[in-house]
PDB file of C-alpha atoms in Angstrom:
ATOM      1  CA  MET A 633     113.517  88.295  98.789  1.00 78.00           C
ATOM      2  CA  CYS A 634     115.880  86.262 100.947  1.00 85.00           C
ATOM      3  CA  ARG A 635     118.845  84.580  99.329  1.00 87.00           C
ATOM      4  CA  SER A 636     119.585  82.055 102.065  1.00 88.00           C
ATOM      5  CA  ILE A 637     117.826  80.138 104.824  1.00 87.00           C
ATOM      6  CA  GLU A 638     119.809  82.145 107.372  1.00 92.00           C
ATOM      7  CA  GLU A 639     118.605  85.428 105.885  1.00 93.00           C
ATOM      8  CA  LEU A 640     115.007  84.175 105.858  1.00 91.00           C
ATOM      9  CA  GLN A 641     115.290  83.117 109.491  1.00 92.00           C
ATOM     10  CA  HIS A 642     116.666  86.560 110.417  1.00 94.00           C
ATOM     11  CA  VAL A 643     113.765  88.317 108.687  1.00 93.00           C
ATOM     12  CA  LEU A 644     111.159  86.068 110.307  1.00 91.00           C
ATOM     13  CA  ILE A 645     112.558  86.245 113.830  1.00 91.00           C
ATOM     14  CA  ASN A 646     114.033  89.728 114.037  1.00 93.00           C
ATOM     15  CA  LYS A 647     111.719  91.723 111.797  1.00 93.00           C
ATOM     16  CA  LEU A 648     108.295  90.117 111.413  1.00 92.00           C
ATOM     17  CA  GLN A 649     107.943  88.671 114.899  1.00 90.00           C
ATOM     18  CA  ALA A 650     109.094  91.989 116.355  1.00 91.00           C
ATOM     19  CA  ILE A 651     105.853  93.563 115.080  1.00 94.00           C
ATOM     20  CA  ASP A 652     103.282  93.367 117.888  1.00 93.00           C
ATOM     21  CA  GLU A 653     100.369  92.921 115.477  1.00 94.00           C
ATOM     22  CA  VAL A 654     101.946  89.809 113.900  1.00 90.00           C
ATOM     23  CA  GLN A 655     100.655  86.754 115.733  1.00 90.00           C
ATOM     24  CA  SER A 656     102.002  84.040 113.425  1.00 89.00           C
ATOM     25  CA  THR A 657     103.663  83.531 110.060  1.00 87.00           C
ATOM     26  CA  GLU A 658     103.631  80.866 107.376  1.00 90.00           C
ATOM     27  CA  THR A 659     106.570  80.370 105.035  1.00 87.00           C
ATOM     28  CA  LEU A 660     106.554  78.665 101.638  1.00 83.00           C
ATOM     29  CA  ILE A 661     109.666  77.922  99.633  1.00 79.00           C
ATOM     30  CA  SER A 662     109.464  77.695  95.857  1.00 76.00           C
ATOM     31  CA  LEU A 663     112.069  75.551  94.140  1.00 74.00           C
ATOM     32  CA  GLN A 664     113.581  76.860  90.945  1.00 78.00           C
ATOM     33  CA  ASN A 665     113.308  73.453  89.246  1.00 77.00           C
ATOM     34  CA  PRO A 666     110.255  71.242  89.664  1.00 76.00           C
ATOM     35  CA  ILE A 667     110.659  67.727  91.025  1.00 78.00           C
ATOM     36  CA  SER A 668     109.469  65.104  88.544  1.00 80.00           C
ATOM     37  CA  ARG A 669     107.795  62.031  90.022  1.00 83.00           C
ATOM     38  CA  ASN A 670     105.413  59.394  88.795  1.00 84.00           C
ATOM     39  CA  VAL A 671     102.162  59.787  90.678  1.00 82.00           C
ATOM     40  CA  LYS A 672      99.586  57.005  90.654  1.00 83.00           C
ATOM     41  CA  PRO A 673      96.067  58.189  89.757  1.00 78.00           C
TER      42      PRO A 673
END
């Protein structure tokens, strides 16, 4: 688990992309608190 955006960027660039078999990555960020919004049906 990364604790900062900088740490995440380091892992993605310097560790995952350094693996020859890795062709691409997708990153999702989960917020600790949900965002409440009114959504029209």
